[in-house]
Amino acid sequence: MEKVVIIRYAEIHLKGKNRGYFERVFSVNLERALKGIRHELHRTSGRYLVANFDEERFEEIMERISRVFGVHSCSEGLLVPNDMDSIFEAATRVAPAGGTFKVETHRADKRYPLTSMEVNAAIGGRLLSFRRELKVDVHSPEAYVYIDVRENGTALVFGSFVPGAGGMPVGTSGSGLLLLSGGIDSPVAGYMMAKRGMTVEPLHFHSYPYTNEGAKEKVKELAALLSRYTLVGRLRTVNVAHIQEEIHKKCAADLNVTLLRRFMFRIAERIAERMGAQCLITGESLGQVASQTVEGLTSSNAVVKLPVLRPLIGFDKEEIIERSRKIGTYETSVLPYEDCCTVFLPEHPAIKPKLSYIEEEEGKLDVEALIEEAMQTFEFIEL
Ligand code: ATP
Ligand code: MG
């Protein structure tokens, strides 16, 4: 009898001919998530099993696996030969000490000599005489004993399902460059795209010396928290302080944010192209702030050719906060450090700036030289 973690996967099933490819990426991702913990990963039909693992780190293993996209659910279980005595012995360990229970059997091996109902009855009956405190309740039991008879002469016995993260394996839906601020929204945006299988590479713009080391540490922490899902342990940063200074000096104050956002998009596009990312990702949500009106979004889109994905576009702030709490980035996001956008923040930002007005104000700047200067500050950080 061997203690294992059973991993069931989700949408991968749907991908027809691509299934082999999806499964390969998925197992590489599981390995990445379990890096540093002793284990073996085995594939059986329709399942993965983690075996021979460091038992002291069991909780951590379950936690890490449940965050991997593509995981539908996982269970702590026992792997045994498929004869009734072995299954029963495992069932005695999975069954509760007392109260009501139900045995539920699934047979992947349809040639197995007993039907599911017969296994339920036999194991249920033996459990009842083995432990007098137990009672069967087939309608609303307090506990379950699940038996999964596999095709290869083995059976899995377990008591519960831990829901997984769902989604598709990261790496199966292209790659995107995430504009990661220190706020609440952009980490959630990155999570959403990774959930659909995209490789998400974070890029942060800072305004050193206007922003301090604490702000940088905060973003590194956010990127690290996000990497538990995206499996990307890298962060790219670029300094835009000189751009903010120039905008502040030469352009209309109400366009501060709009103009800076256009610089960010241009710089992001260059970096994306250099690294082969296929799109930009932001945490923008329609109408959330002045720069996120449809006019604001259009003015940033106008300076790039790459598609800009905004997975939070239709989310309320409340919904975003709820998700950020769930994925564990909220507490870090609300730490009080200056973001580069709050330096030089105008009192009355333009809400629906006309493109002609924006271009006229931007015309006062040497856009190309400012971008070049920013590119010189590019940093690549391994987290
Ligand atoms: P919050 O509204 O919680 O502060 P936010 O920082 O995401 O979240 P905005 O400041 O309005 O909201 O920025 C909109 C989007 O622009 C962000 O979601 C992010 O994608 C991008 N962005 C803003 N500031 C930066 C930055 N300093 N570095 C990288 N991307 C940024
Ligand atoms: Mg912000």
Short mmCIF file of N, CA, C and O and ligand atoms in Angstrom, two decimals, residues 178-186 203-206 261 264-265 281-284 288-289 291-292 317 339-341, ligand 1:
data_model
loop_
_atom_site.label_atom_id
_atom_site.label_comp_id
_atom_site.label_asym_id
_atom_site.label_seq_id
_atom_site.Cartn_x
_atom_site.Cartn_y
_atom_site.Cartn_z
N LEU A 178 3.17 41.05 -19.28
CA LEU A 178 2.23 41.65 -18.32
C LEU A 178 2.80 42.95 -17.77
O LEU A 178 3.89 42.97 -17.20
N LEU A 179 2.07 44.05 -17.94
CA LEU A 179 2.47 45.31 -17.31
C LEU A 179 2.05 45.22 -15.84
O LEU A 179 0.87 45.33 -15.52
N LEU A 180 3.04 44.98 -15.01
CA LEU A 180 2.77 44.72 -13.59
C LEU A 180 3.08 45.95 -12.76
O LEU A 180 4.23 46.35 -12.60
N SER A 181 2.04 46.57 -12.22
CA SER A 181 2.23 47.72 -11.33
C SER A 181 2.30 47.18 -9.91
O SER A 181 2.33 45.98 -9.70
N GLY A 182 2.29 48.05 -8.95
CA GLY A 182 2.26 47.57 -7.56
C GLY A 182 0.84 47.49 -7.03
O GLY A 182 0.64 47.28 -5.84
N GLY A 183 -0.15 47.67 -7.93
CA GLY A 183 -1.54 47.75 -7.48
C GLY A 183 -2.21 46.39 -7.33
O GLY A 183 -1.56 45.34 -7.36
N ILE A 184 -3.52 46.43 -7.19
CA ILE A 184 -4.29 45.21 -6.97
C ILE A 184 -4.59 44.51 -8.29
O ILE A 184 -4.63 43.28 -8.37
N ASP A 185 -4.79 45.31 -9.34
CA ASP A 185 -5.38 44.77 -10.56
C ASP A 185 -4.44 43.93 -11.42
O ASP A 185 -4.81 42.84 -11.86
N SER A 186 -3.24 44.45 -11.66
CA SER A 186 -2.42 43.77 -12.66
C SER A 186 -1.99 42.34 -12.26
O SER A 186 -1.93 41.47 -13.13
N LEU A 203 6.53 42.76 -16.48
CA LEU A 203 7.40 43.92 -16.70
C LEU A 203 6.90 45.05 -15.81
O LEU A 203 5.71 45.36 -15.80
N HIS A 204 7.84 45.66 -15.07
CA HIS A 204 7.44 46.75 -14.18
C HIS A 204 8.20 48.03 -14.51
O HIS A 204 9.40 48.00 -14.77
N PHE A 205 7.48 49.15 -14.50
CA PHE A 205 8.11 50.45 -14.68
C PHE A 205 8.25 51.14 -13.33
O PHE A 205 7.26 51.29 -12.61
N HIS A 206 9.46 51.54 -12.99
CA HIS A 206 9.65 52.25 -11.73
C HIS A 206 10.18 53.65 -11.99
O HIS A 206 10.56 53.99 -13.12
N ARG A 261 1.31 56.48 -19.98
CA ARG A 261 0.80 55.17 -20.38
C ARG A 261 1.21 54.85 -21.83
O ARG A 261 1.58 53.72 -22.15
N MET A 264 4.75 53.75 -21.74
CA MET A 264 4.83 52.39 -21.20
C MET A 264 4.49 51.36 -22.28
O MET A 264 5.17 50.34 -22.41
N PHE A 265 3.44 51.63 -23.02
CA PHE A 265 3.02 50.67 -24.05
C PHE A 265 4.10 50.53 -25.13
O PHE A 265 4.40 49.43 -25.57
N ILE A 281 -0.43 42.58 -21.74
CA ILE A 281 -1.54 42.32 -20.82
C ILE A 281 -1.55 43.44 -19.78
O ILE A 281 -0.51 43.78 -19.22
N THR A 282 -2.71 44.03 -19.53
CA THR A 282 -2.79 45.04 -18.47
C THR A 282 -3.94 44.72 -17.53
O THR A 282 -4.81 43.91 -17.84
N GLY A 283 -3.96 45.41 -16.39
CA GLY A 283 -5.02 45.22 -15.40
C GLY A 283 -6.10 46.27 -15.52
O GLY A 283 -6.80 46.54 -14.55
N GLU A 284 -6.23 46.86 -16.70
CA GLU A 284 -7.22 47.93 -16.85
C GLU A 284 -8.65 47.38 -16.83
O GLU A 284 -8.92 46.28 -17.30
N GLN A 288 -12.63 52.46 -14.55
CA GLN A 288 -12.15 52.42 -13.16
C GLN A 288 -11.52 53.74 -12.73
O GLN A 288 -11.74 54.22 -11.64
N VAL A 289 -10.69 54.29 -13.60
CA VAL A 289 -10.09 55.60 -13.36
C VAL A 289 -10.13 56.38 -14.67
O VAL A 289 -10.48 55.84 -15.72
N SER A 291 -8.03 57.33 -16.81
CA SER A 291 -7.29 56.88 -17.98
C SER A 291 -7.87 55.59 -18.56
O SER A 291 -7.41 55.10 -19.58
N GLN A 292 -8.90 55.05 -17.93
CA GLN A 292 -9.44 53.79 -18.42
C GLN A 292 -10.84 53.92 -19.03
O GLN A 292 -11.65 53.01 -19.00
N LYS A 317 -14.41 46.64 -9.25
CA LYS A 317 -13.28 46.63 -8.33
C LYS A 317 -13.47 45.55 -7.24
O LYS A 317 -12.53 44.85 -6.88
N ASP A 339 3.83 54.21 -6.18
CA ASP A 339 3.89 53.63 -7.51
C ASP A 339 4.38 54.76 -8.42
O ASP A 339 4.21 55.93 -8.09
N CYS A 340 4.99 54.42 -9.54
CA CYS A 340 5.52 55.50 -10.39
C CYS A 340 4.42 56.41 -10.89
O CYS A 340 4.65 57.57 -11.18
N CYS A 341 3.19 55.88 -10.96
CA CYS A 341 2.11 56.71 -11.48
C CYS A 341 1.67 57.78 -10.50
O CYS A 341 1.06 58.77 -10.88
P1 ATP B 1 -4.79 49.75 -8.91
O1 ATP B 1 -5.94 50.42 -9.58
O2 ATP B 1 -5.18 48.79 -7.86
O3 ATP B 1 -3.67 50.68 -8.52
P2 ATP B 1 -3.36 49.27 -11.20
O4 ATP B 1 -2.04 49.78 -10.72
O5 ATP B 1 -3.36 48.07 -11.99
O6 ATP B 1 -4.22 48.84 -10.02
P3 ATP B 1 -3.59 51.74 -12.77
O7 ATP B 1 -2.55 52.46 -12.01
O8 ATP B 1 -4.77 52.49 -13.20
O9 ATP B 1 -4.16 50.49 -11.96
O10 ATP B 1 -2.87 51.13 -14.06
C1 ATP B 1 -3.56 50.49 -15.10
C2 ATP B 1 -2.69 49.41 -15.69
O11 ATP B 1 -1.48 49.94 -16.29
C3 ATP B 1 -2.18 48.45 -14.65
O12 ATP B 1 -3.13 47.43 -14.38
C4 ATP B 1 -0.91 47.92 -15.25
O13 ATP B 1 -1.18 46.88 -16.17
C5 ATP B 1 -0.37 49.13 -16.00
N1 ATP B 1 0.58 49.86 -15.14
C6 ATP B 1 0.34 50.94 -14.37
N2 ATP B 1 1.45 51.33 -13.71
C7 ATP B 1 2.44 50.46 -14.05
C8 ATP B 1 3.81 50.31 -13.71
N3 ATP B 1 4.41 51.13 -12.86
N4 ATP B 1 4.50 49.30 -14.29
C9 ATP B 1 3.90 48.44 -15.13
N5 ATP B 1 2.62 48.53 -15.49
C10 ATP B 1 1.87 49.52 -14.97
#
